[in-house]
Coordinates of C-alpha atoms in Angstrom, one line a residue:
M15 CA -0.1 0.0 -0.1
S16 CA 1.4 3.1 -1.2
R17 CA 2.0 6.2 1.8
T18 CA 1.5 9.6 0.8
V19 CA 4.3 11.4 2.3
L20 CA 3.9 15.4 3.0
S21 CA 6.5 17.8 1.1
H22 CA 8.8 20.0 3.6
H23 CA 6.5 23.0 2.5
Q24 CA 3.1 20.9 3.2
Q25 CA 4.4 19.7 6.3
G26 CA 4.9 23.5 7.5
L27 CA 1.2 24.4 6.1
V28 CA -0.8 21.6 8.2
M29 CA 1.6 22.0 11.2
T30 CA 0.9 26.3 11.1
A31 CA -3.2 26.1 10.3
G32 CA -3.1 23.0 13.2
G33 CA -1.5 25.4 15.6
A34 CA -4.1 28.4 14.4
L35 CA -7.2 26.2 14.8
I36 CA -5.8 25.0 18.3
I37 CA -5.3 28.4 19.7
S38 CA -8.7 29.6 17.9
P39 CA -11.2 29.9 20.9
D40 CA -8.6 32.2 23.1
A41 CA -10.7 35.3 22.6
L42 CA -14.0 33.2 23.5
L43 CA -12.4 31.9 26.6
I44 CA -10.8 35.4 27.4
K45 CA -14.3 36.6 27.4
L46 CA -15.6 33.7 29.7
I47 CA -13.2 34.0 32.1
A48 CA -14.0 37.4 32.7
L49 CA -11.1 38.4 34.9
P50 CA -8.8 41.5 35.2
D51 CA -6.0 42.0 32.5
A52 CA -3.3 41.9 34.9
Q53 CA -4.7 38.8 36.2
I54 CA -5.3 37.1 33.0
L55 CA -1.9 37.8 32.0
L56 CA -0.1 36.7 35.1
W57 CA -2.2 33.7 34.9
R58 CA -1.8 33.1 30.9
G59 CA 2.2 33.9 31.7
L60 CA 2.7 31.0 34.5
L61 CA 0.8 28.3 33.0
T62 CA 1.7 28.5 29.4
A63 CA 5.2 28.5 30.6
L64 CA 4.6 25.2 32.6
G65 CA 3.0 24.0 29.5
F66 CA 5.7 24.5 27.3
V67 CA 8.3 23.1 29.8
I68 CA 5.7 19.6 29.9
I69 CA 6.0 19.9 26.2
V70 CA 10.0 20.3 25.9
A71 CA 10.1 17.3 28.3
L72 CA 8.0 15.2 26.2
R73 CA 9.3 15.7 23.2
N74 CA 13.1 15.7 23.7
G75 CA 13.2 13.1 27.0
R76 CA 17.0 13.1 28.4
N77 CA 17.7 16.3 25.9
F78 CA 15.5 18.6 27.5
L79 CA 18.3 21.1 28.5
S80 CA 19.6 20.9 24.9
A81 CA 16.6 21.5 23.2
Y82 CA 17.2 25.1 25.0
Q83 CA 20.6 25.8 24.5
R84 CA 20.8 25.0 20.9
C85 CA 18.2 28.2 20.4
G86 CA 21.3 30.5 21.6
W87 CA 20.8 34.4 22.0
T88 CA 18.7 34.0 19.0
G89 CA 15.9 32.1 21.0
I90 CA 15.9 34.8 23.4
G91 CA 15.3 37.4 20.9
V92 CA 12.3 35.1 19.9
A93 CA 11.0 34.9 23.3
V94 CA 11.4 38.5 24.0
L95 CA 9.3 39.3 21.2
F96 CA 6.8 36.8 21.2
S97 CA 6.2 38.3 24.9
F98 CA 5.6 41.8 23.3
S99 CA 3.4 40.3 20.9
T100 CA 1.2 39.1 23.8
F101 CA 1.4 42.4 25.7
G102 CA 0.3 44.2 22.5
F103 CA -2.7 42.1 21.8
V104 CA -4.2 41.8 25.5
L105 CA -3.1 45.8 26.4
G106 CA -4.4 46.7 22.6
N107 CA -7.8 45.2 23.5
Q108 CA -7.9 47.4 26.5
Y109 CA -7.2 50.8 25.1
T110 CA -9.1 50.6 21.5
K111 CA -11.6 48.7 20.0
G112 CA -11.4 45.0 19.5
G113 CA -11.6 45.3 15.6
N114 CA -9.1 47.9 15.2
V115 CA -6.5 45.8 16.9
L116 CA -7.3 42.4 14.6
M117 CA -7.2 44.7 11.6
I118 CA -3.6 45.8 13.0
L119 CA -2.7 42.5 13.2
A120 CA -4.2 41.2 9.9
G121 CA -1.2 43.7 8.4
A122 CA 1.4 41.3 10.4
P123 CA 2.0 39.4 7.1
L124 CA 2.8 42.1 5.2
I125 CA 5.4 43.2 8.0
A126 CA 6.9 40.1 7.4
A127 CA 7.2 39.8 3.9
L128 CA 9.1 43.7 4.1
L129 CA 11.1 42.5 7.0
S130 CA 12.5 39.0 5.0
R131 CA 13.3 41.3 1.8
V132 CA 15.0 43.8 3.5
F133 CA 17.0 41.3 6.4
L134 CA 16.7 37.9 4.6
R135 CA 16.4 38.6 1.1
E136 CA 13.6 36.6 0.7
R137 CA 11.7 37.7 -2.6
Q138 CA 8.0 36.4 -2.2
P139 CA 6.2 35.3 -5.2
L140 CA 2.9 37.6 -6.9
R141 CA 0.8 35.0 -5.3
T142 CA 1.5 35.7 -2.0
W143 CA 1.6 39.3 -2.3
I144 CA -2.1 39.0 -3.8
A145 CA -3.5 36.8 -1.0
I146 CA -1.9 39.4 1.9
G147 CA -4.0 42.0 0.3
L148 CA -7.1 39.5 0.0
C149 CA -6.8 38.7 3.6
M150 CA -6.1 42.0 5.0
L151 CA -9.5 43.0 3.1
G152 CA -11.4 39.8 4.7
T153 CA -10.0 40.3 8.1
S154 CA -11.2 44.0 8.2
L155 CA -14.7 42.7 7.0
I156 CA -14.7 40.6 9.7
V157 CA -14.2 43.4 12.2
V158 CA -15.9 46.2 11.0
D159 CA -18.6 46.7 12.8
D160 CA -16.2 46.6 15.9
A161 CA -13.8 49.1 14.4
G162 CA -13.9 52.9 14.8
T163 CA -11.6 55.5 15.8
G164 CA -10.3 54.1 18.9
S165 CA -7.1 55.7 21.1
W166 CA -3.6 56.1 19.6
L167 CA -2.2 54.3 22.8
G168 CA -4.4 51.2 22.1
N169 CA -3.6 51.3 18.2
G170 CA 0.1 51.7 19.1
F171 CA -0.1 48.6 20.9
A172 CA -1.9 46.7 18.4
L173 CA 0.9 47.8 15.9
L174 CA 3.8 46.6 18.3
A175 CA 2.0 43.0 18.7
A176 CA 2.0 43.0 15.0
L177 CA 5.6 44.1 14.5
A178 CA 6.8 41.9 17.5
L179 CA 4.7 38.8 15.7
A180 CA 6.6 39.4 12.3
A181 CA 9.7 39.9 13.7
N182 CA 9.5 37.0 15.7
F183 CA 9.2 34.5 12.5
T184 CA 11.5 36.8 10.6
L185 CA 13.9 35.9 13.5
C186 CA 13.5 32.6 13.2
R187 CA 14.3 32.3 9.4
T188 CA 17.9 33.3 10.7
R189 CA 18.3 30.3 12.2
L190 CA 16.8 27.3 9.7
G191 CA 16.9 24.1 11.6
I192 CA 16.8 25.2 14.7
D193 CA 13.5 24.6 16.4
M194 CA 12.9 28.0 18.8
S195 CA 9.8 26.7 20.3
P196 CA 11.0 25.7 23.6
M197 CA 11.5 29.4 24.0
L198 CA 8.6 29.9 24.3
T199 CA 8.9 28.9 28.1
L200 CA 10.9 31.9 28.7
S201 CA 8.2 33.9 27.4
G202 CA 5.6 33.0 29.5
V203 CA 8.0 33.8 32.2
L204 CA 8.4 37.0 30.9
V205 CA 4.9 37.5 30.6
A206 CA 3.9 36.6 34.1
S207 CA 6.8 39.0 35.6
M208 CA 5.6 42.1 33.2
A209 CA 2.1 41.4 34.6
A210 CA 3.1 41.1 38.0
L211 CA 4.7 44.7 37.9
V212 CA 2.0 46.4 35.7
G213 CA -0.8 45.3 38.5
G214 CA -0.8 41.6 39.3
A215 CA 1.2 42.1 42.5
T216 CA -1.1 44.3 43.6
H217 CA -3.8 41.5 43.6
G218 CA -1.8 38.9 44.3
L219 CA -2.0 35.4 43.3
A220 CA -5.2 34.3 44.4
W221 CA -6.8 31.4 42.4
P222 CA -9.9 32.6 40.8
P223 CA -13.5 31.3 40.7
V224 CA -13.5 27.6 40.0
E225 CA -15.3 27.9 36.5
S226 CA -13.2 30.6 35.3
A227 CA -9.9 28.2 36.8
V228 CA -10.9 25.2 34.9
L229 CA -11.0 27.2 31.6
L230 CA -7.5 29.2 32.2
V231 CA -6.1 25.8 32.6
L232 CA -7.7 24.3 29.6
L233 CA -6.6 27.7 27.6
C234 CA -3.1 28.2 29.2
L235 CA -2.2 25.0 30.4
C236 CA -3.2 22.5 27.5
L237 CA -4.4 24.9 24.2
L238 CA -1.9 27.7 23.9
P239 CA 1.2 26.1 24.6
L240 CA 0.2 23.4 21.9
G241 CA -1.2 25.6 19.3
F242 CA 1.9 28.1 19.7
T243 CA 4.3 25.5 19.8
L244 CA 2.6 24.2 16.3
I245 CA 2.9 28.0 15.0
Q246 CA 6.5 28.8 16.2
R247 CA 7.9 25.8 14.3
G248 CA 6.0 27.3 11.4
P249 CA 9.1 29.0 10.1
L250 CA 11.3 26.3 10.1
Y251 CA 9.2 25.3 7.1
L252 CA 7.4 28.2 5.6
P253 CA 8.2 32.1 4.6
A254 CA 7.6 34.3 7.8
A255 CA 4.9 36.1 5.4
D256 CA 2.9 32.5 5.0
V257 CA 2.9 31.7 8.5
G258 CA 1.4 35.2 9.4
L259 CA -1.4 34.5 6.9
L260 CA -2.2 31.0 8.3
M261 CA -2.6 32.8 11.8
L262 CA -5.5 34.8 10.5
M263 CA -7.3 31.7 10.1
E264 CA -7.4 31.9 13.9
V265 CA -9.5 35.4 13.5
V266 CA -12.1 33.6 11.2
V267 CA -12.8 30.8 13.5
G268 CA -12.5 32.2 16.9
T269 CA -15.4 34.5 15.2
L270 CA -17.4 31.5 14.4
W271 CA -16.6 30.1 18.0
V272 CA -18.1 33.1 19.5
W273 CA -21.2 33.0 17.2
W274 CA -21.8 29.4 18.5
I275 CA -20.8 29.6 22.4
L276 CA -22.4 33.1 22.9
G277 CA -25.1 33.3 20.2
E278 CA -23.0 36.7 18.8
R279 CA -24.0 36.1 15.1
P280 CA -21.4 38.0 12.5
A281 CA -23.0 40.3 9.9
P282 CA -23.4 39.2 6.7
I283 CA -20.5 41.4 5.5
A284 CA -18.6 39.5 8.1
M285 CA -19.4 36.2 7.2
F286 CA -18.0 37.2 3.6
G287 CA -14.5 38.4 4.8
G288 CA -13.9 34.8 6.7
A289 CA -15.1 33.0 3.4
L290 CA -12.6 35.3 1.5
V291 CA -9.9 34.5 4.2
L292 CA -10.6 31.1 3.9
G293 CA -10.9 31.0 0.3
T294 CA -7.9 33.0 -0.4
L295 CA -5.7 30.7 2.1
F296 CA -7.1 27.6 0.0
A297 CA -6.4 28.5 -3.3
K298 CA -2.9 29.7 -2.7
G299 CA -2.5 26.2 -0.9
L300 CA -3.9 24.5 -3.9
I301 CA -1.7 26.7 -6.0
E302 CA 1.4 25.8 -4.6
R303 CA 0.3 22.3 -4.2
R304 CA -0.1 22.0 -7.8
R305 CA 3.2 24.1 -8.3
E306 CA 5.2 21.8 -6.3
R307 CA 4.1 18.6 -8.3
R308 CA 5.0 19.9 -11.7
L309 CA 8.3 20.9 -10.5
R310 CA 8.6 17.6 -9.0
L311 CA 7.5 15.9 -12.1
E312 CA 9.9 17.6 -14.2
D313 CA 12.7 17.3 -11.9
A314 CA 12.1 13.5 -12.2
G315 CA 11.6 13.6 -15.9
G316 CA 15.4 15.6 -16.1
R317 CA 16.8 12.8 -13.9
L318 CA 15.4 10.0 -16.6
S319 CA 16.6 12.0 -19.6

């Protein structure tokens, strides 16, 4: 029986898309947990750090410490950038409209493409630039009802999140072959420490109500570490811009989670925007799969001739 073997690129697509789907309930669960931002960040940092440690231990066994050592200073940079993206996202939602935050974050693939071009000399094909434009349009349509002028401070935090996310993926591309996902453990510690300084220390580490605690454990100990481990491995297989594009699936599927659980039915234009994002990503993946197959056949024909 023949066995289908995924190409390097296809493995990256499956891994990153899978990670985006796993973290898609993030916004929904944050709403249901209903804790102050500082408390959420504090517990999010501590529990995700523990979750990342467990994943690294399960994946590496006796080579646990070497998984961190291989990352070097680049890994520390990845952890710092991931922490900034977390803070930018949470504080952006606090100081401006959620729709503004998501629209600005939709620019992360564009920023990643530009950073990759400047620092890595990676040229993106035309289909990637078209996909970025269509996905930015689709994301804007999804959140158009929750967008507005907002505040410069909140929009600035959202821009910080987009820049940090794009820079994180680009930095990972400088050390191809080295898995940077273990360093997200340090990111969790940094987030918890900064949250304690900002406001968590004044509230203490009081354990939240049982229902909120269960949701915190589900989100921060299970879903986020697993999902972000997969996403952080994406740059090993894909350009930074493609990783950013696939993360937009979280916006679409997250909107559907809120609709299903909370009954917040999205407007028809938002449904069209979601379909545009998913359709663009599907079409781009299909085009690239056909291109890979054609190149593989041409390569095989060249070896036979």
